[in-house]
Amino acid sequence: GKAKPGDLLDLMSRFLESPGNVLLLQGAPGTGKTTLTLELLNKAKGTRIGPHTISANKVYVSSRVSSSKLHRHFPGVHEVLDSMSGKEAASSGTRLGGDGRIAGAANIVSRILALKRAKQKGIIVVDSWEGAVANATEERRNEMETAIFQDLEESKLSAVIVSESENSPKLDYLVDGIVTLSLSHLEDRTVRSVIVNKLRGFRLHTQGALFSLDGGKFALLPRGEYHFGQNGSLDPKLLSPVRNTEGSYSTGSPDLDALLDGGVRKGSSLLLDVNSNVSPHSVKLLLDIMAANFVNQGGTTFIIPYSIFSSQNEAESLKVYVGDRVLGERVRIAEFNQALPDEKWRVKLSGKLTEDLASFNNTWNELGAVSSARMMKYDFDKTVQLYGEALGL
């Protein structure tokens, strides 16, 4: 069945239930990594023995959040270590061994090794990796990597590594799962997104979602309901269109229009060059607003969906802004999966150039009969991959 965004959090939690798995949470400062980490710790289950449950050991190596705050808000965290000194917070629970006189990385290593010797189900969190190894010699860093990344499964442990980098090539090969958090701004809105890059051993039905940190809680947002509620497509709350001018089509954003000297000049092309640090969901939201602004002023559009999104994803998010009727009349979306059911807005393509050009021309002419204002919105990389660079241009 179709996965809900909330399933992503459940998947991450189930991933950490498997001993030996190491999850890398990466993203720039302020993207919500610590909040997500603590949410995952809260969801961690203990070991059932008959009618009783022995709670999982939870050890938090922190360089970014005060120990007192962690204990106050998350009493389920059993032990908090300051990654700069390696010392346990005064308010922590039972020690698991290790010499308190050993400073920094060495003390953290001894704590982790003691936890591994206990062979009790648990989770180790290092938040952040950069803070934990900041003052460590290469030898100490190697010791820490060995302590965290080797033999976790036999010790019944899993681990979460938090990185302040949006791309962590030095850690990628050591971990079993990677989740990337990102933050962007669209006019006066803050857009937070999470992408699950990989979870070894788990099938991903959906790779990303938007989320909020309202009330200090990590909460995934339902798809297509971020602004208008469940029945938005039946009774769409149309965005107030940013009006086109005589010579240009508006992008739907006055700020972006100003950068483009009034919008997208009629008859021209606009290339959005997106680097790997930008969330596909953020790009898609911008493109949806551009298309909706165009269609809601009488235009028509043909779309080859961006990146990881299917025609169904595209239709469901776009109809929130334009409604079902307009979607069927003035929007056409390409789909390369021939097994999907027919829809008025869905144009099935084969990936074969000659066949698809004929289908595209028929659809383009059909849209032209509805309105002379037509927009083609497509993923350049996907088009080049399918048909070659000459056609992509």
Tab-separated table of C-alpha atoms in Angstrom:
chain	number	residue	atom	x	y	z
A	1	GLY	CA	0.000	0.000	0.000
A	2	LYS	CA	0.936	3.658	-0.207
A	3	ALA	CA	3.164	4.801	2.626
A	4	LYS	CA	2.236	7.764	4.769
A	5	PRO	CA	4.903	10.285	5.796
A	6	GLY	CA	4.580	9.117	9.407
A	7	ASP	CA	5.826	5.725	8.235
A	8	LEU	CA	9.273	7.283	7.715
A	9	LEU	CA	9.633	7.890	11.452
A	10	ASP	CA	8.423	4.354	12.172
A	11	LEU	CA	10.909	2.988	9.618
A	12	MET	CA	13.805	4.837	11.266
A	13	SER	CA	12.697	3.568	14.674
A	14	ARG	CA	12.400	-0.039	13.423
A	15	PHE	CA	15.803	0.313	11.743
A	16	LEU	CA	17.361	1.174	15.121
A	17	GLU	CA	15.559	-1.764	16.747
A	18	SER	CA	17.896	-4.045	14.759
A	19	PRO	CA	21.139	-4.445	16.765
A	20	GLY	CA	24.249	-3.382	14.893
A	21	ASN	CA	22.599	-0.723	12.738
A	22	VAL	CA	24.197	2.736	12.671
A	23	LEU	CA	22.111	5.696	11.472
A	24	LEU	CA	23.748	8.917	10.254
A	25	LEU	CA	21.620	12.059	10.702
A	26	GLN	CA	23.181	14.853	8.665
A	27	GLY	CA	22.229	18.470	8.023
A	28	ALA	CA	23.237	22.066	8.624
A	29	PRO	CA	22.890	23.595	12.118
A	30	GLY	CA	19.280	24.382	13.043
A	31	THR	CA	17.648	21.796	10.788
A	32	GLY	CA	16.206	19.709	13.656
A	33	LYS	CA	18.687	16.842	13.988
A	34	THR	CA	18.792	16.790	17.797
A	35	THR	CA	14.993	16.964	18.055
A	36	LEU	CA	14.631	14.026	15.653
A	37	THR	CA	17.306	12.074	17.541
A	38	LEU	CA	15.497	12.528	20.849
A	39	GLU	CA	12.207	11.512	19.229
A	40	LEU	CA	13.861	8.291	18.039
A	41	LEU	CA	15.240	7.684	21.544
A	42	ASN	CA	11.762	8.121	23.001
A	43	LYS	CA	10.427	5.471	20.618
A	44	ALA	CA	13.171	2.955	21.470
A	45	LYS	CA	11.701	-0.213	22.974
A	46	GLY	CA	13.177	-2.321	25.728
A	47	THR	CA	13.477	-6.103	26.040
A	48	ARG	CA	10.425	-8.071	27.172
A	49	ILE	CA	11.022	-10.891	29.651
A	50	GLY	CA	7.699	-12.493	30.498
A	51	PRO	CA	5.349	-9.766	31.758
A	52	HIS	CA	8.236	-7.371	32.400
A	53	THR	CA	10.126	-5.006	30.083
A	54	ILE	CA	13.743	-4.035	30.677
A	55	SER	CA	14.189	-0.588	29.159
A	56	ALA	CA	16.911	-0.067	26.567
A	57	ASN	CA	20.119	1.637	27.695
A	58	LYS	CA	20.286	5.113	26.160
A	59	VAL	CA	23.636	6.912	26.207
A	60	TYR	CA	23.896	10.416	24.766
A	61	VAL	CA	27.313	11.880	23.930
A	62	SER	CA	26.524	15.586	23.568
A	63	SER	CA	28.557	18.586	22.488
A	64	ARG	CA	25.532	20.734	21.598
A	65	VAL	CA	22.820	20.335	24.251
A	66	SER	CA	23.275	20.885	27.984
A	67	SER	CA	23.067	17.748	30.117
A	68	SER	CA	20.591	19.324	32.552
A	69	LYS	CA	18.219	20.215	29.719
A	70	LEU	CA	18.396	16.693	28.308
A	71	HIS	CA	17.616	15.123	31.675
A	72	ARG	CA	14.816	17.588	32.407
A	73	HIS	CA	12.987	17.074	29.115
A	74	PHE	CA	14.037	13.502	28.332
A	75	PRO	CA	14.364	11.548	31.604
A	76	GLY	CA	14.474	8.302	29.594
A	77	VAL	CA	18.068	9.085	28.546
A	78	HIS	CA	20.077	7.088	31.091
A	79	GLU	CA	23.505	8.633	30.683
A	80	VAL	CA	24.721	11.909	29.177
A	81	LEU	CA	28.393	12.474	28.408
A	82	ASP	CA	29.976	15.815	27.597
A	83	SER	CA	31.952	15.083	24.432
A	84	MET	CA	34.487	17.830	25.179
A	85	SER	CA	35.545	16.383	28.550
A	86	GLY	CA	34.169	12.867	28.266
A	87	LYS	CA	32.695	13.299	31.771
A	88	GLU	CA	29.283	12.111	32.818
A	89	ALA	CA	26.742	14.737	33.862
A	90	ALA	CA	26.199	14.977	37.611
A	91	SER	CA	22.500	14.209	37.214
A	92	SER	CA	23.075	11.078	35.150
A	93	GLY	CA	21.915	7.690	36.338
A	94	THR	CA	23.999	4.608	36.973
A	95	ARG	CA	27.510	4.607	35.584
A	96	LEU	CA	28.394	1.774	33.254
A	97	GLY	CA	32.080	1.668	34.153
A	98	GLY	CA	35.076	3.554	32.765
A	99	ASP	CA	37.660	5.744	34.481
A	100	GLY	CA	36.321	9.254	35.149
A	101	ARG	CA	39.889	10.585	35.230
A	102	ILE	CA	40.394	9.826	31.536
A	103	ALA	CA	39.484	12.911	29.522
A	104	GLY	CA	37.634	13.502	26.263
A	105	ALA	CA	37.499	10.897	23.525
A	106	ALA	CA	39.274	8.251	25.607
A	107	ASN	CA	36.622	8.376	28.316
A	108	ILE	CA	33.838	8.211	25.735
A	109	VAL	CA	35.467	5.115	24.236
A	110	SER	CA	35.714	3.447	27.656
A	111	ARG	CA	32.040	4.217	28.344
A	112	ILE	CA	30.963	2.725	25.010
A	113	LEU	CA	33.101	-0.379	25.533
A	114	ALA	CA	31.527	-0.852	28.981
A	115	LEU	CA	28.077	-0.590	27.430
A	116	LYS	CA	29.057	-3.180	24.802
A	117	ARG	CA	30.319	-5.565	27.497
A	118	ALA	CA	26.960	-5.311	29.282
A	119	LYS	CA	25.317	-6.954	26.230
A	120	GLN	CA	22.017	-5.266	27.038
A	121	LYS	CA	19.831	-3.728	24.353
A	122	GLY	CA	20.646	-0.056	23.924
A	123	ILE	CA	21.301	2.967	21.733
A	124	ILE	CA	24.407	5.155	21.628
A	125	VAL	CA	23.974	8.705	20.308
A	126	VAL	CA	26.912	10.920	19.333
A	127	ASP	CA	25.687	14.506	18.852
A	128	SER	CA	27.656	15.761	17.098
A	129	TRP	CA	30.436	13.673	15.543
A	130	GLU	CA	32.417	16.833	14.782
A	131	GLY	CA	32.227	17.867	18.440
A	132	ALA	CA	33.183	14.420	19.706
A	133	VAL	CA	36.379	14.221	17.653
A	134	ALA	CA	37.266	17.943	17.709
A	135	ASN	CA	40.138	17.608	20.187
A	136	ALA	CA	40.982	13.969	19.560
A	137	THR	CA	44.269	12.717	18.155
A	138	GLU	CA	44.080	10.492	15.092
A	139	GLU	CA	44.686	7.484	17.349
A	140	ARG	CA	41.797	8.431	19.659
A	141	ARG	CA	39.531	9.098	16.682
A	142	ASN	CA	40.300	5.651	15.274
A	143	GLU	CA	39.581	4.123	18.683
A	144	MET	CA	36.214	5.884	18.785
A	145	GLU	CA	35.318	4.712	15.267
A	146	THR	CA	36.203	1.142	16.240
A	147	ALA	CA	34.182	1.357	19.473
A	148	ILE	CA	31.082	2.673	17.719
A	149	PHE	CA	31.130	0.980	14.340
A	150	GLN	CA	32.443	-2.528	15.104
A	151	ASP	CA	30.727	-5.487	16.785
A	152	LEU	CA	27.593	-3.532	17.738
A	153	GLU	CA	25.322	-6.387	16.695
A	154	GLU	CA	26.945	-8.878	19.093
A	155	SER	CA	26.603	-6.275	21.856
A	156	LYS	CA	22.855	-5.748	21.137
A	157	LEU	CA	23.506	-2.063	20.427
A	158	SER	CA	22.578	0.374	17.674
A	159	ALA	CA	23.869	3.913	17.192
A	160	VAL	CA	22.877	7.346	15.901
A	161	ILE	CA	25.632	9.632	14.622
A	162	VAL	CA	24.709	13.303	14.162
A	163	SER	CA	26.760	15.329	11.673
A	164	GLU	CA	26.687	19.093	11.168
A	165	SER	CA	27.575	18.568	7.513
A	166	GLU	CA	24.932	18.213	4.795
A	167	ASN	CA	27.215	15.704	3.099
A	168	SER	CA	29.439	13.367	5.125
A	169	PRO	CA	31.566	11.242	2.753
A	170	LYS	CA	33.955	10.193	5.555
A	171	LEU	CA	31.059	8.655	7.490
A	172	ASP	CA	28.916	7.383	4.604
A	173	TYR	CA	30.800	4.128	4.194
A	174	LEU	CA	30.739	3.357	7.936
A	175	VAL	CA	26.974	3.576	8.458
A	176	ASP	CA	23.964	1.463	7.510
A	177	GLY	CA	21.439	4.285	7.168
A	178	ILE	CA	21.570	7.948	6.136
A	179	VAL	CA	18.916	10.614	6.773
A	180	THR	CA	19.360	14.224	5.612
A	181	LEU	CA	17.501	17.193	7.126
A	182	SER	CA	17.346	20.523	5.320
A	183	LEU	CA	15.927	23.982	5.829
A	184	SER	CA	14.932	26.512	3.182
A	185	HIS	CA	12.874	29.687	2.971
A	186	LEU	CA	10.099	30.444	0.503
A	187	GLU	CA	9.079	34.085	0.837
A	188	ASP	CA	7.973	34.324	4.503
A	189	ARG	CA	7.679	30.552	4.986
A	190	THR	CA	10.213	28.213	6.544
A	191	VAL	CA	10.290	24.843	4.798
A	192	ARG	CA	11.807	21.915	6.694
A	193	SER	CA	12.317	18.614	4.901
A	194	VAL	CA	13.688	15.166	5.669
A	195	ILE	CA	15.074	12.770	3.066
A	196	VAL	CA	15.839	9.130	3.862
A	197	ASN	CA	18.829	8.425	1.610
A	198	LYS	CA	19.167	4.785	2.640
A	199	LEU	CA	18.134	2.317	5.334
A	200	ARG	CA	19.935	-0.944	4.673
A	201	GLY	CA	17.528	-3.885	4.724
A	202	PHE	CA	14.392	-1.733	4.483
A	203	ARG	CA	12.286	-1.040	1.416
A	204	LEU	CA	11.459	2.660	1.083
A	205	HIS	CA	8.006	3.368	-0.356
A	206	THR	CA	8.534	7.091	0.050
A	207	GLN	CA	11.867	8.838	0.532
A	208	GLY	CA	11.003	12.212	1.972
A	209	ALA	CA	8.528	14.469	3.734
A	210	LEU	CA	8.095	17.926	5.169
A	211	PHE	CA	8.091	18.352	8.935
A	212	SER	CA	7.647	20.929	11.687
A	213	LEU	CA	9.354	21.519	15.037
A	214	ASP	CA	6.360	23.243	16.629
A	215	GLY	CA	6.378	22.924	20.408
A	216	GLY	CA	9.839	21.399	20.297
A	217	LYS	CA	8.443	18.184	18.769
A	218	PHE	CA	9.527	16.580	15.503
A	219	ALA	CA	6.282	16.106	13.554
A	220	LEU	CA	6.044	14.868	9.962
A	221	LEU	CA	3.393	16.651	7.905
A	222	PRO	CA	0.820	14.754	5.813
A	223	ARG	CA	1.310	14.981	2.053
A	224	GLY	CA	-0.816	17.518	0.218
A	225	GLU	CA	-2.325	18.822	3.443
A	226	TYR	CA	0.328	21.275	4.571
A	227	HIS	CA	-1.815	24.330	3.927
A	228	PHE	CA	-5.421	23.519	3.218
A	229	GLY	CA	-6.591	20.419	5.069
A	230	GLN	CA	-7.739	17.029	3.838
A	231	ASN	CA	-10.366	18.146	1.333
A	232	GLY	CA	-8.275	20.872	-0.273
A	233	SER	CA	-8.634	19.445	-3.778
A	234	LEU	CA	-12.434	19.282	-3.523
A	235	ASP	CA	-12.727	22.878	-2.371
A	236	PRO	CA	-9.325	24.376	-3.201
A	237	LYS	CA	-8.201	27.483	-1.362
A	238	LEU	CA	-6.654	28.995	-4.460
A	239	LEU	CA	-3.536	31.040	-3.994
A	240	SER	CA	-4.125	34.657	-4.911
A	241	PRO	CA	-2.387	34.771	-8.299
A	242	VAL	CA	0.546	37.091	-8.746
A	243	ARG	CA	-0.574	38.682	-11.993
A	244	ASN	CA	1.238	38.221	-15.283
A	245	THR	CA	2.341	41.324	-17.152
A	246	GLU	CA	2.079	42.080	-20.848
A	247	GLY	CA	5.543	40.713	-21.581
A	248	SER	CA	6.165	38.185	-18.782
A	249	TYR	CA	4.580	35.354	-16.824
A	250	SER	CA	4.853	35.598	-13.043
A	251	THR	CA	6.562	32.810	-11.094
A	252	GLY	CA	4.030	33.221	-8.283
A	253	SER	CA	6.689	34.860	-6.108
A	254	PRO	CA	7.086	38.660	-6.253
A	255	ASP	CA	10.669	38.331	-4.968
A	256	LEU	CA	11.625	35.834	-7.672
A	257	ASP	CA	9.853	37.968	-10.286
A	258	ALA	CA	11.976	40.933	-9.201
A	259	LEU	CA	15.161	38.864	-9.593
A	260	LEU	CA	14.023	37.940	-13.111
A	261	ASP	CA	13.212	41.560	-14.039
A	262	GLY	CA	9.463	41.040	-13.963
A	263	GLY	CA	9.050	37.279	-14.297
A	264	VAL	CA	9.657	34.718	-17.041
A	265	ARG	CA	9.659	36.541	-20.369
A	266	LYS	CA	7.011	35.160	-22.729
A	267	GLY	CA	8.564	32.736	-25.208
A	268	SER	CA	11.702	32.194	-23.103
A	269	SER	CA	13.064	29.342	-20.977
A	270	LEU	CA	14.037	29.314	-17.298
A	271	LEU	CA	16.640	26.833	-16.004
A	272	LEU	CA	16.708	26.146	-12.252
A	273	ASP	CA	20.125	24.697	-11.395
A	274	VAL	CA	19.701	22.848	-8.085
A	275	ASN	CA	22.611	21.457	-6.063
A	276	SER	CA	22.466	18.268	-4.018
A	277	ASN	CA	21.994	20.100	-0.706
A	278	VAL	CA	18.565	21.417	-1.711
A	279	SER	CA	15.658	19.177	-0.756
A	280	PRO	CA	13.633	17.833	-3.730
A	281	HIS	CA	10.494	18.673	-1.740
A	282	SER	CA	11.521	22.336	-1.502
A	283	VAL	CA	12.160	22.484	-5.252
A	284	LYS	CA	8.864	20.738	-5.970
A	285	LEU	CA	6.947	23.187	-3.760
A	286	LEU	CA	8.405	26.128	-5.690
A	287	LEU	CA	7.631	24.500	-9.057
A	288	ASP	CA	4.069	23.672	-7.958
A	289	ILE	CA	3.451	27.301	-7.008
A	290	MET	CA	4.857	28.473	-10.353
A	291	ALA	CA	2.618	26.059	-12.281
A	292	ALA	CA	-0.461	26.862	-10.169
A	293	ASN	CA	0.042	30.603	-10.607
A	294	PHE	CA	0.229	30.091	-14.381
A	295	VAL	CA	-2.752	27.712	-14.618
A	296	ASN	CA	-4.956	29.799	-12.309
A	297	GLN	CA	-4.623	32.690	-14.766
A	298	GLY	CA	-5.956	30.615	-17.666
A	299	GLY	CA	-2.775	28.892	-18.836
A	300	THR	CA	-2.130	25.193	-19.454
A	301	THR	CA	0.901	23.099	-18.556
A	302	PHE	CA	2.673	19.871	-19.521
A	303	ILE	CA	4.857	18.403	-16.768
A	304	ILE	CA	7.592	15.769	-16.680
A	305	PRO	CA	7.793	15.363	-12.876
A	306	TYR	CA	10.887	16.406	-10.994
A	307	SER	CA	13.378	13.883	-9.682
A	308	ILE	CA	11.931	11.216	-7.365
A	309	PHE	CA	8.249	12.110	-7.821
A	310	SER	CA	5.668	10.144	-9.811
A	311	SER	CA	2.775	11.584	-11.816
A	312	GLN	CA	0.500	10.691	-8.882
A	313	ASN	CA	2.685	12.655	-6.433
A	314	GLU	CA	2.647	15.622	-8.806
A	315	ALA	CA	-1.121	15.521	-9.378
A	316	GLU	CA	-1.984	15.191	-5.685
A	317	SER	CA	0.146	18.152	-4.640
A	318	LEU	CA	-0.827	20.383	-7.570
A	319	LYS	CA	-4.585	19.848	-7.260
A	320	VAL	CA	-4.447	21.347	-3.762
A	321	TYR	CA	-3.731	24.675	-5.481
A	322	VAL	CA	-5.892	24.357	-8.624
A	323	GLY	CA	-8.660	21.841	-7.818
A	324	ASP	CA	-9.741	18.607	-9.525
A	325	ARG	CA	-11.631	20.236	-12.410
A	326	VAL	CA	-8.770	22.490	-13.525
A	327	LEU	CA	-6.289	19.624	-13.082
A	328	GLY	CA	-8.260	17.531	-15.572
A	329	GLU	CA	-8.842	20.359	-18.037
A	330	ARG	CA	-5.541	22.245	-18.151
A	331	VAL	CA	-2.776	20.060	-16.689
A	332	ARG	CA	-1.058	17.066	-18.308
A	333	ILE	CA	1.583	15.025	-16.428
A	334	ALA	CA	3.947	12.486	-17.994
A	335	GLU	CA	4.165	8.970	-16.551
A	336	PHE	CA	6.555	6.197	-17.630
A	337	ASN	CA	4.863	3.410	-15.652
A	338	GLN	CA	2.434	1.886	-18.137
A	339	ALA	CA	0.685	-0.151	-15.426
A	340	LEU	CA	-0.889	2.868	-13.718
A	341	PRO	CA	-4.585	3.538	-14.403
A	342	ASP	CA	-5.684	6.084	-17.002
A	343	GLU	CA	-6.439	9.608	-15.791
A	344	LYS	CA	-7.451	12.620	-17.829
A	345	TRP	CA	-4.324	14.459	-16.686
A	346	ARG	CA	-1.958	11.461	-17.071
A	347	VAL	CA	0.037	11.049	-20.314
A	348	LYS	CA	1.715	7.646	-20.544
A	349	LEU	CA	5.092	7.698	-22.253
A	350	SER	CA	7.260	4.733	-23.225
A	351	GLY	CA	10.754	6.222	-23.009
A	352	LYS	CA	11.131	5.673	-26.779
A	353	LEU	CA	11.852	8.949	-28.529
A	354	THR	CA	9.736	8.569	-31.689
A	355	GLU	CA	6.638	7.308	-29.866
A	356	ASP	CA	6.891	9.883	-27.094
A	357	LEU	CA	7.383	12.831	-29.468
A	358	ALA	CA	4.121	11.910	-31.188
A	359	SER	CA	2.316	11.664	-27.824
A	360	PHE	CA	3.811	14.955	-26.674
A	361	ASN	CA	2.826	16.783	-29.894
A	362	ASN	CA	-0.758	15.533	-29.604
A	363	THR	CA	-0.948	16.621	-25.969
A	364	TRP	CA	0.709	19.994	-26.667
A	365	ASN	CA	-1.794	20.710	-29.444
A	366	GLU	CA	-4.648	19.632	-27.178
A	367	LEU	CA	-3.497	22.124	-24.531
A	368	GLY	CA	-3.073	24.798	-27.212
A	369	ALA	CA	-6.736	24.417	-28.121
A	370	VAL	CA	-7.629	25.250	-24.511
A	371	SER	CA	-5.288	28.254	-24.168
A	372	SER	CA	-2.549	29.891	-26.192
A	373	ALA	CA	-0.611	30.338	-22.922
A	374	ARG	CA	1.228	27.036	-22.469
A	375	MET	CA	4.034	26.097	-20.086
A	376	MET	CA	6.267	23.034	-20.241
A	377	LYS	CA	7.831	22.100	-16.893
A	378	TYR	CA	10.318	19.249	-16.913
A	379	ASP	CA	13.237	17.642	-15.111
A	380	PHE	CA	16.201	18.313	-17.409
A	381	ASP	CA	18.331	15.483	-15.981
A	382	LYS	CA	15.529	12.937	-16.348
A	383	THR	CA	14.871	14.041	-19.940
A	384	VAL	CA	18.556	13.826	-20.880
A	385	GLN	CA	18.796	10.385	-19.289
A	386	LEU	CA	15.830	9.143	-21.324
A	387	TYR	CA	16.303	10.826	-24.671
A	388	GLY	CA	19.816	12.274	-24.867
A	389	GLU	CA	21.305	15.717	-24.295
A	390	ALA	CA	20.292	17.215	-27.651
A	391	LEU	CA	16.596	16.790	-26.874
A	392	GLY	CA	17.088	17.936	-23.275
A	393	LEU	CA	18.273	21.274	-24.596
